[in-house]
PDB file of C-alpha atoms in Angstrom:
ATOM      1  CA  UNK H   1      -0.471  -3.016  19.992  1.00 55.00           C
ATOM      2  CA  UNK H   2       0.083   0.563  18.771  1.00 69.00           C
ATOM      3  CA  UNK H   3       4.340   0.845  17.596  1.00 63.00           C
ATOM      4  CA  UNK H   4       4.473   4.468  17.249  1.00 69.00           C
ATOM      5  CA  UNK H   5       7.057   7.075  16.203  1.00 83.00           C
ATOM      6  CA  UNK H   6       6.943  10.742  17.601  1.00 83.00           C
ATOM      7  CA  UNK H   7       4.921  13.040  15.563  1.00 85.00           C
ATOM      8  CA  UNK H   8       4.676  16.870  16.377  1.00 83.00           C
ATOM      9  CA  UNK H   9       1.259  18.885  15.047  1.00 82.00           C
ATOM     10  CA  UNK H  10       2.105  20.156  11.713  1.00 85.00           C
ATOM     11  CA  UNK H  11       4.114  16.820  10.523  1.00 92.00           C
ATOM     12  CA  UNK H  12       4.173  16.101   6.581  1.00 93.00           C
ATOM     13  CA  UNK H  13       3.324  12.646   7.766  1.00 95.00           C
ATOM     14  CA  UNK H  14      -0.035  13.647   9.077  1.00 96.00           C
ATOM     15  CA  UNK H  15      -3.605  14.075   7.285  1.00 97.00           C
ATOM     16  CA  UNK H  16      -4.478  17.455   6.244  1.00 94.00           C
ATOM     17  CA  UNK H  17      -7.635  16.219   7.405  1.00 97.00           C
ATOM     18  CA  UNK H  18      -8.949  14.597  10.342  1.00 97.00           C
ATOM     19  CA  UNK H  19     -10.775  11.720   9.131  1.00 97.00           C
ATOM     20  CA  UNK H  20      -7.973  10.747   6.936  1.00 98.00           C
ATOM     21  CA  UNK H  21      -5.897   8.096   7.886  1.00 98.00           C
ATOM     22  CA  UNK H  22      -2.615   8.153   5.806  1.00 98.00           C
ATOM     23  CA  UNK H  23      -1.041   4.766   4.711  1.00 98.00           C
ATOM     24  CA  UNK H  24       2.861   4.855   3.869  1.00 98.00           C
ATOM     25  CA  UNK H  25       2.653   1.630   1.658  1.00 98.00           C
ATOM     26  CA  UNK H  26       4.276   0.450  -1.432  1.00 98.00           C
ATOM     27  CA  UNK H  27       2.030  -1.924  -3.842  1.00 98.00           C
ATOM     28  CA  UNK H  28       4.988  -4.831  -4.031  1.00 97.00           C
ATOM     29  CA  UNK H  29       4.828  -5.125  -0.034  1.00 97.00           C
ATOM     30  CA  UNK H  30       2.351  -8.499   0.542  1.00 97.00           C
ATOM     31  CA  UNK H  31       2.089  -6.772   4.853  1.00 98.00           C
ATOM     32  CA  UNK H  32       0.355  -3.431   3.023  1.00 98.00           C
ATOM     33  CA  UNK H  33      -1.642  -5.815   0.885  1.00 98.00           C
ATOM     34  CA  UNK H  34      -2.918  -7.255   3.907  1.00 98.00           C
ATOM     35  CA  UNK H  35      -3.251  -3.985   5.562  1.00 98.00           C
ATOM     36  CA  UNK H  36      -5.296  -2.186   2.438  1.00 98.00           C
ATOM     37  CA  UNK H  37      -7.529  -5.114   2.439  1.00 98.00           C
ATOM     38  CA  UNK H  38      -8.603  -5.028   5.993  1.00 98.00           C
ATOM     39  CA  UNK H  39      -9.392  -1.187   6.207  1.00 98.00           C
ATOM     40  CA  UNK H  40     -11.459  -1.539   3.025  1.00 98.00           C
ATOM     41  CA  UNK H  41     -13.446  -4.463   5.240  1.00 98.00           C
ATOM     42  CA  UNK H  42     -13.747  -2.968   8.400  1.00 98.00           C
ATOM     43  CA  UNK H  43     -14.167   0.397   7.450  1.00 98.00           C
ATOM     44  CA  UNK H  44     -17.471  -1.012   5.417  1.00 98.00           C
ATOM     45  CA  UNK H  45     -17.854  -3.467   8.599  1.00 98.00           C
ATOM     46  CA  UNK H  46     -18.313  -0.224  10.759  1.00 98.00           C
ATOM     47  CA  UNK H  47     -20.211   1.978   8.016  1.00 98.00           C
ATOM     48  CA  UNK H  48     -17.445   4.359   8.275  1.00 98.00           C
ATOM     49  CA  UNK H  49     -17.195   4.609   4.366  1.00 97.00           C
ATOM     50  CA  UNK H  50     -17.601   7.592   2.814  1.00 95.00           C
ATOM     51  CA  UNK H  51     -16.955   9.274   6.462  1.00 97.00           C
ATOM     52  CA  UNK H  52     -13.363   8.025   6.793  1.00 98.00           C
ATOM     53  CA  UNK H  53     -10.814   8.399   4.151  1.00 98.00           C
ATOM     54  CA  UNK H  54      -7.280   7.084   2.858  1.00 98.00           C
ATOM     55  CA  UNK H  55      -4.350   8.985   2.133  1.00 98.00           C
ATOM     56  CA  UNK H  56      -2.232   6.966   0.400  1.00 98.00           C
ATOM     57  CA  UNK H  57       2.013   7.962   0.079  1.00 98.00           C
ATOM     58  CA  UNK H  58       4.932   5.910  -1.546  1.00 98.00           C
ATOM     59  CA  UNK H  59       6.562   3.959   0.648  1.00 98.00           C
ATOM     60  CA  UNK H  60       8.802   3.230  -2.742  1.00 98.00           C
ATOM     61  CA  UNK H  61      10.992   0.198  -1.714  1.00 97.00           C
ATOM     62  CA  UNK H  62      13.367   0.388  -4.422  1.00 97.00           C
ATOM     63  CA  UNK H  63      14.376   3.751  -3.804  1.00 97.00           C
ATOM     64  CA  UNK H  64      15.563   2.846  -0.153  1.00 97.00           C
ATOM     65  CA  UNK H  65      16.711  -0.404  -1.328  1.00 94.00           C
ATOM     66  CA  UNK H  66      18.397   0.481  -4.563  1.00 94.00           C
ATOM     67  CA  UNK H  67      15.906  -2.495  -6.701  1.00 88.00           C
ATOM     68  CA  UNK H  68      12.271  -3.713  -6.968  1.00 83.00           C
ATOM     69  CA  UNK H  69      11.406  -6.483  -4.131  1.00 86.00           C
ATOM     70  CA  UNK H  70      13.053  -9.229  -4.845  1.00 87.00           C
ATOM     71  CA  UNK H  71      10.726 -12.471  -6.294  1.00 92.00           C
ATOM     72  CA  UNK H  72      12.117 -14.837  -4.164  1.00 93.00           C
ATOM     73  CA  UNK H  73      11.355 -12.536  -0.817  1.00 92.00           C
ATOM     74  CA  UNK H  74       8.196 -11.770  -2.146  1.00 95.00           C
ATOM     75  CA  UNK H  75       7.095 -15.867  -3.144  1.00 95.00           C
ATOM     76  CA  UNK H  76       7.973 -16.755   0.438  1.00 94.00           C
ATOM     77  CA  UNK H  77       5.481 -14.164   1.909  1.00 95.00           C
ATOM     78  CA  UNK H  78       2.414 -15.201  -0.079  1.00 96.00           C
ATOM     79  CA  UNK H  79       1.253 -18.589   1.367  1.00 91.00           C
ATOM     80  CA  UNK H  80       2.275 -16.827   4.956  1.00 95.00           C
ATOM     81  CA  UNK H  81       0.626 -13.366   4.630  1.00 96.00           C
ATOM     82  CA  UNK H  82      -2.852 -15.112   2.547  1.00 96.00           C
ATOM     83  CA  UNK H  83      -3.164 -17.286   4.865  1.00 95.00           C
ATOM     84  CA  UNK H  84      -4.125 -14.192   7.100  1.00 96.00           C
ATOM     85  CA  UNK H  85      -6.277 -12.752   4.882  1.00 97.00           C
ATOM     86  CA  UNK H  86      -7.351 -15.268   2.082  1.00 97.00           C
ATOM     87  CA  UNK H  87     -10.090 -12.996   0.488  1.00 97.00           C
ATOM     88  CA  UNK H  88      -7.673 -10.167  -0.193  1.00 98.00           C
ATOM     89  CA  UNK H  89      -6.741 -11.878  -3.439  1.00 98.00           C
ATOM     90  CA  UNK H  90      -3.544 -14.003  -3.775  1.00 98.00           C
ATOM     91  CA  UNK H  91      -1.420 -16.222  -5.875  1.00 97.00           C
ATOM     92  CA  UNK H  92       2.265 -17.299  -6.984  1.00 96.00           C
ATOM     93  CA  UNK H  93       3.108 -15.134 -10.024  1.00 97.00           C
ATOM     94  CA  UNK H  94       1.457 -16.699 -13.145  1.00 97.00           C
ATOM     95  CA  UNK H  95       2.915 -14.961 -15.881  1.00 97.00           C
ATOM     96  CA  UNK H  96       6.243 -15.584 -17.779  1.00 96.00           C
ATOM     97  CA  UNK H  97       9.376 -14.171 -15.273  1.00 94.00           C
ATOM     98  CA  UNK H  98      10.032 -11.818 -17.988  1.00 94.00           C
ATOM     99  CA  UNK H  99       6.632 -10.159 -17.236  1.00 95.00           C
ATOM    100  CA  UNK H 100       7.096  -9.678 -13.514  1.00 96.00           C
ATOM    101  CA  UNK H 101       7.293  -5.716 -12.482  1.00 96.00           C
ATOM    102  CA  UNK H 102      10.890  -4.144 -12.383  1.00 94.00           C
ATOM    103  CA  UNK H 103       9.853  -0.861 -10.884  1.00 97.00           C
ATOM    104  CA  UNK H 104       6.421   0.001  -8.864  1.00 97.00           C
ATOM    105  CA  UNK H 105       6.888   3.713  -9.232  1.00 98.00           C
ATOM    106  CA  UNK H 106       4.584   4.454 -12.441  1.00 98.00           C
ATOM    107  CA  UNK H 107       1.823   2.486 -10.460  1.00 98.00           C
ATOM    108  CA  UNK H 108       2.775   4.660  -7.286  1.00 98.00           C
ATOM    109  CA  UNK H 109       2.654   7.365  -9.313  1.00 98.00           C
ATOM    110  CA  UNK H 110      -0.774   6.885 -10.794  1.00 98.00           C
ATOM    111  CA  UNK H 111      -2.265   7.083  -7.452  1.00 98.00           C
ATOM    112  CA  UNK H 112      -1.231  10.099  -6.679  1.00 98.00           C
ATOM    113  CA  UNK H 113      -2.218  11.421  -9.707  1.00 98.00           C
ATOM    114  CA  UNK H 114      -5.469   9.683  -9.137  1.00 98.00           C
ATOM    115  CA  UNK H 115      -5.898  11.972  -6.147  1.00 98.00           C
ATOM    116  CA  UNK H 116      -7.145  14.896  -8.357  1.00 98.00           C
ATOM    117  CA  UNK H 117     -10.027  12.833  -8.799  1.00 98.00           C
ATOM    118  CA  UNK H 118     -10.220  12.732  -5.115  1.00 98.00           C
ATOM    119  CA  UNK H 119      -9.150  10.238  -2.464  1.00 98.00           C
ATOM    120  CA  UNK H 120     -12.031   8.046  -2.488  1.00 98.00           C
ATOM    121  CA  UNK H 121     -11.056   7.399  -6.771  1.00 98.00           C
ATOM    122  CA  UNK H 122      -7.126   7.042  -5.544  1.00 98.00           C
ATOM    123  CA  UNK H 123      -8.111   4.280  -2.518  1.00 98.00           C
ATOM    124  CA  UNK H 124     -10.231   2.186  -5.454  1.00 98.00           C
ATOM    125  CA  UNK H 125      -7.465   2.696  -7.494  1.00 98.00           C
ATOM    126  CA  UNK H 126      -4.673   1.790  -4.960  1.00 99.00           C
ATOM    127  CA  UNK H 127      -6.440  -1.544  -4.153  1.00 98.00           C
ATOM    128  CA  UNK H 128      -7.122  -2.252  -7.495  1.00 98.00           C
ATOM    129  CA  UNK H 129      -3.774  -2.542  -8.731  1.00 98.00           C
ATOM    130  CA  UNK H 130      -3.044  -4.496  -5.607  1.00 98.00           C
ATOM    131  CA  UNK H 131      -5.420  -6.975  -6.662  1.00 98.00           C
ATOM    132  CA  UNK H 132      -3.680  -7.222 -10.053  1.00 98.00           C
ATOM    133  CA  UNK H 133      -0.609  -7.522  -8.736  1.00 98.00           C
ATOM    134  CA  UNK H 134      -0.986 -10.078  -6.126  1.00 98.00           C
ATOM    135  CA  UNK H 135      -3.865 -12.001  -7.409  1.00 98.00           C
ATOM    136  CA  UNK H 136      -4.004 -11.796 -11.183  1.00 98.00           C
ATOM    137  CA  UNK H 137      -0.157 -11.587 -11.852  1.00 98.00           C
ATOM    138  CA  UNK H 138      -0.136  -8.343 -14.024  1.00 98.00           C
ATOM    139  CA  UNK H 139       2.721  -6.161 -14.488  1.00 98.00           C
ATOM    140  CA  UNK H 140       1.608  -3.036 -13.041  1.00 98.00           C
ATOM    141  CA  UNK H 141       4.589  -1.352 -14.163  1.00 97.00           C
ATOM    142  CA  UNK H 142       2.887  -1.319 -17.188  1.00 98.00           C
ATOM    143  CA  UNK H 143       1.025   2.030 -18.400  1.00 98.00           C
ATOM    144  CA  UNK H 144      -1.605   0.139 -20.001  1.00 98.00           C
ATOM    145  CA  UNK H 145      -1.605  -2.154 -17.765  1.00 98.00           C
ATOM    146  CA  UNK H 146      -1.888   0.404 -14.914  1.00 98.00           C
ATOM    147  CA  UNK H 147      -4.839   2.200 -17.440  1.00 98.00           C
ATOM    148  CA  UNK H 148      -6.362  -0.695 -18.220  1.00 98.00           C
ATOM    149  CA  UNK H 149      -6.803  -1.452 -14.219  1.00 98.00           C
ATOM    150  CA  UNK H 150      -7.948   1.539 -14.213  1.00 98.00           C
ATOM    151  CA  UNK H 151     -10.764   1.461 -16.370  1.00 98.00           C
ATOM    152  CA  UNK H 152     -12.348  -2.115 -15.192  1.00 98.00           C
ATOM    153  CA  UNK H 153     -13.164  -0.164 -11.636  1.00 98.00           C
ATOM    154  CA  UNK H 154     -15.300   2.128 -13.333  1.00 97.00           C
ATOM    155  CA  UNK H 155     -14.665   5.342 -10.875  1.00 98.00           C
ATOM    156  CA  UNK H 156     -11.800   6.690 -12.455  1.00 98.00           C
ATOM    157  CA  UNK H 157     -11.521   9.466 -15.617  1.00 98.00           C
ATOM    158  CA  UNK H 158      -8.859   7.535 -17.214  1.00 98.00           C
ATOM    159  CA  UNK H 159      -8.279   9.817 -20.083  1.00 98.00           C
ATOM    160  CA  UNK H 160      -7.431  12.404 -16.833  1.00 98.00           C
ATOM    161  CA  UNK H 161      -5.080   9.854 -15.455  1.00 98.00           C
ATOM    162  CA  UNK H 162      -3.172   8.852 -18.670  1.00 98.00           C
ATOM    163  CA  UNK H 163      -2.665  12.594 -19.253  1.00 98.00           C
ATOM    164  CA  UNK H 164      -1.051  13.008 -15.466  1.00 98.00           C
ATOM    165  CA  UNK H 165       0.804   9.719 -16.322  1.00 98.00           C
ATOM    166  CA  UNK H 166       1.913  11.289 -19.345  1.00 98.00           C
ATOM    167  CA  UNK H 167       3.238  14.823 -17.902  1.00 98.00           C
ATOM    168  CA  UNK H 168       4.983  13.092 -15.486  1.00 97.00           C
ATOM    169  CA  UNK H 169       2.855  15.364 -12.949  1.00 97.00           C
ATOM    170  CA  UNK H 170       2.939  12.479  -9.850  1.00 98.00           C
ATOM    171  CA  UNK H 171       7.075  11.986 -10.220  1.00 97.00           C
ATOM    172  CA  UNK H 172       7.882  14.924  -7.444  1.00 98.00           C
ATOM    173  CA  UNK H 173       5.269  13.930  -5.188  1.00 98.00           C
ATOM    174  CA  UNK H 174       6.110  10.392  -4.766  1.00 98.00           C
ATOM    175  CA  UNK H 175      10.095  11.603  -4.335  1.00 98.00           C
ATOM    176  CA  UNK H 176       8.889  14.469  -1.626  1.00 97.00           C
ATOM    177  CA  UNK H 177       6.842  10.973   0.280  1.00 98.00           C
ATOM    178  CA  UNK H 178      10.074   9.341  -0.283  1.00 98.00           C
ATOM    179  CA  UNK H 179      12.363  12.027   1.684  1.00 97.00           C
ATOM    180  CA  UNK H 180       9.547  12.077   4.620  1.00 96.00           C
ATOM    181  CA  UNK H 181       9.703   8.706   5.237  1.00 97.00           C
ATOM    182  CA  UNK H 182      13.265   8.538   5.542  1.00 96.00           C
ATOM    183  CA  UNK H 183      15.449   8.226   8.646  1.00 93.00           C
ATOM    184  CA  UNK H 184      13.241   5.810  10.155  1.00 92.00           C
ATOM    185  CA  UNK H 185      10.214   8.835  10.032  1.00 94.00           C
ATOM    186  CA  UNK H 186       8.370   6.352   8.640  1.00 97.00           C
ATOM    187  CA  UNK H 187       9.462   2.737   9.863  1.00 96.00           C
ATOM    188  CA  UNK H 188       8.338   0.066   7.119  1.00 96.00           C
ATOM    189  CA  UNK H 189       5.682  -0.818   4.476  1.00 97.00           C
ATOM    190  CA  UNK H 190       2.957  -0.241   5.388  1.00 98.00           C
ATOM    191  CA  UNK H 191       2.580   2.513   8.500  1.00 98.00           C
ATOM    192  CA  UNK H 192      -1.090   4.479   9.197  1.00 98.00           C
ATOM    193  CA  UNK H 193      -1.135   8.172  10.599  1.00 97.00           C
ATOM    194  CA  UNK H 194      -3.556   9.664  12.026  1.00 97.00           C
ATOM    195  CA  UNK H 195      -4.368  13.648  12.795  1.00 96.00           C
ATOM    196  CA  UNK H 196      -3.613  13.411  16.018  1.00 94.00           C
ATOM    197  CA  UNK H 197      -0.211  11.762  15.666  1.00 94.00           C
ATOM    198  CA  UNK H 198      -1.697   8.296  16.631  1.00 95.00           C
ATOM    199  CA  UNK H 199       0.598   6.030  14.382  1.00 96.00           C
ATOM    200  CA  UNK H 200       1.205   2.214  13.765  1.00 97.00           C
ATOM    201  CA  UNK H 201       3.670   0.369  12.056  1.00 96.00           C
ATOM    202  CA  UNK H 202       2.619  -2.908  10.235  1.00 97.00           C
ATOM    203  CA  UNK H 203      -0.072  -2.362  12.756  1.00 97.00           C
ATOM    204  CA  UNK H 204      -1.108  -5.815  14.880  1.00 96.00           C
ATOM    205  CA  UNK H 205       1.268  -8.173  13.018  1.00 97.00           C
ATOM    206  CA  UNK H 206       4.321  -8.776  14.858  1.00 95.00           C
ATOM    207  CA  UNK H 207       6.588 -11.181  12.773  1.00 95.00           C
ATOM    208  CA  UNK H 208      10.387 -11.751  11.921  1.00 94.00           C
ATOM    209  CA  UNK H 209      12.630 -13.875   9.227  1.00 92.00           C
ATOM    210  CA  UNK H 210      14.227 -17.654   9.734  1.00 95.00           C
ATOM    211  CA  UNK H 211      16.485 -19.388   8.225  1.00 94.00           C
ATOM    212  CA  UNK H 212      18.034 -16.111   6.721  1.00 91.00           C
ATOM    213  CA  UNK H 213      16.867 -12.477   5.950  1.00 89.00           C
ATOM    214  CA  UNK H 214      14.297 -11.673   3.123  1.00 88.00           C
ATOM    215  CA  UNK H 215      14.546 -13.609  -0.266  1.00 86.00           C
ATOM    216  CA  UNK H 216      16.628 -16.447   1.626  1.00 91.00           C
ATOM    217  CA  UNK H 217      14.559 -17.323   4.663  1.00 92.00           C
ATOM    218  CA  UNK H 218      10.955 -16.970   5.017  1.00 91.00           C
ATOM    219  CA  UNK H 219       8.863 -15.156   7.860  1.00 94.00           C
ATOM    220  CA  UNK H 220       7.089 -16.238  10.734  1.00 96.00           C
ATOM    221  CA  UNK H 221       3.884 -14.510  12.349  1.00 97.00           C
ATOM    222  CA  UNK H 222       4.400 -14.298  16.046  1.00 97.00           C
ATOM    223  CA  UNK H 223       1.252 -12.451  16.618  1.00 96.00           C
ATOM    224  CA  UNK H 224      -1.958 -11.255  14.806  1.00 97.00           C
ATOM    225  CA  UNK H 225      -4.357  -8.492  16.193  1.00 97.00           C
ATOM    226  CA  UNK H 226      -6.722  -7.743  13.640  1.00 97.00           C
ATOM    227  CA  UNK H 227      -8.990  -5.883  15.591  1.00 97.00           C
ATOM    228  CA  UNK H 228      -6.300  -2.543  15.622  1.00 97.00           C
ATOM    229  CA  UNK H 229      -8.200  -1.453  12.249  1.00 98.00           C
ATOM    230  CA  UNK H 230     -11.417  -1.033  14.533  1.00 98.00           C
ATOM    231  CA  UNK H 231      -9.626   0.714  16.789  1.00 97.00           C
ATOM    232  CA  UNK H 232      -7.717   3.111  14.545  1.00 98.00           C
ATOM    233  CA  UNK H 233     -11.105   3.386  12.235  1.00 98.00           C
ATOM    234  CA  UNK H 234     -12.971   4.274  14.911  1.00 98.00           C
ATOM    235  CA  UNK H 235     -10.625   6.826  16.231  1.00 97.00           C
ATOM    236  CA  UNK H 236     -10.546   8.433  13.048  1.00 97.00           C
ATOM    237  CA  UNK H 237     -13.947   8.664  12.896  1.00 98.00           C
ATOM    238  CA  UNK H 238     -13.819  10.594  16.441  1.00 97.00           C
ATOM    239  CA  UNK H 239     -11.234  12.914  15.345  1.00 95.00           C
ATOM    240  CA  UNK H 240     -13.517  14.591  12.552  1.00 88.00           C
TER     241      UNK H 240
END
């Protein structure tokens, strides 16, 4: 099932083109990890790549929540949300607690600047830090961390990226993704859009907390419908 918000032609939440789907996401959210991972699959499952494209904005969590997702929240999610999708790469964090991320905006921000490389480089890029995030337990707050990812994928012009990183040149457009997700515009972590306003939040997973809100409780998946990427994929697909 589709949850939707209105959209009117001309919306900063749309693609500027149409067979681009845009994914409001931030990289510390274990539903958008899910999400990434399953277009990558089914978009190769239908042969769409190369013909249907990502367009991924900051969903940046700490901004509207004031702090970095919190490690207990985030611990609770992991055996729930891999059990979904096991081969998206998953694990408890690893590292010593001092290493775990404080801030996911210099990650955010490197794939938007990744983006003059074009948006097939910033979706390898996106889902690659994912992966070393949730499944390798790196601190992709890190700049060499977040360069270092960036060289193992091969694809990327890293000296490019590190000189972006370095200007500072992604900052404004992660803050102007920010403002247009606000006011429930953009409902959670993560939410597709596509040209023609077709929209969907966490899109097939309906779940909810027990036993207390996030970081206290732990959620519950009340329904799964995988098969939504198909149907959003191949609507994109339509659309160009």
């Amino acid at each position: 099932m589709i949850q939707s918000v209105d959209v009117a032609p001309g919306d900063p939440r749309l693609p500027a083109a149409p067979n681009v789907i845009v994914v409001y996401s931030d990289l510390n959210c274990s539903f958008a990890h899910v999400a990434v991972h399953r277009l990558h699959e089914t978009r190769e499952r239908l042969g769409l790549t190369g013909e249907v494209h990502f367009d991924h904005r900051a969903f940046p969590l700490e901004l509207f929540n004031l702090g970095v997702n919190e490690r207990p929240g985030v611990d609770s999610e992991i055996a729930v949300l891999g059990a979904l999708e096991p081969d998206a790469g998953w694990q408890l964090w690893q590292e010593k607690d001092w290493r775990y991320p404080v801030t996911m905006l210099p990650a955010l921000e490197a794939v938007q600047a990744a983006k003059h490389q074009g948006l097939p480089v910033a979706e390898q890029l996106d889902r690659a830090l994912r992966k070393a995030f949730w499944a390798q337990s790196r601190c992709i707050s890190l700049r060499n961390v977040i360069l270092d990812v960036a060289a193992e994928i091969g694809v990327v012009d890293v000296t490019d990226l590190a000189r972006r990183l370095d200007r500072g040149e992604a900052r404004a457009a992660v803050l102007q993704q920010f403002e247009s997700a606000r006011d429930d515009r953009v409902i959670c972590s993560p939410h597709l859009f596509l040209a023609d306003g077709t929209n969907a939040a966490n899109p097939g997973i309906a779940a909810r907390w027990v036993n207390g809100d996030f970081g206290i409780g732990f959620p519950v998946i009340d329904s799964d419908e995988p098969d939504i990427y198909r149907t959003l994929l191949e609507k994109a697909a339509s659309l160009a």
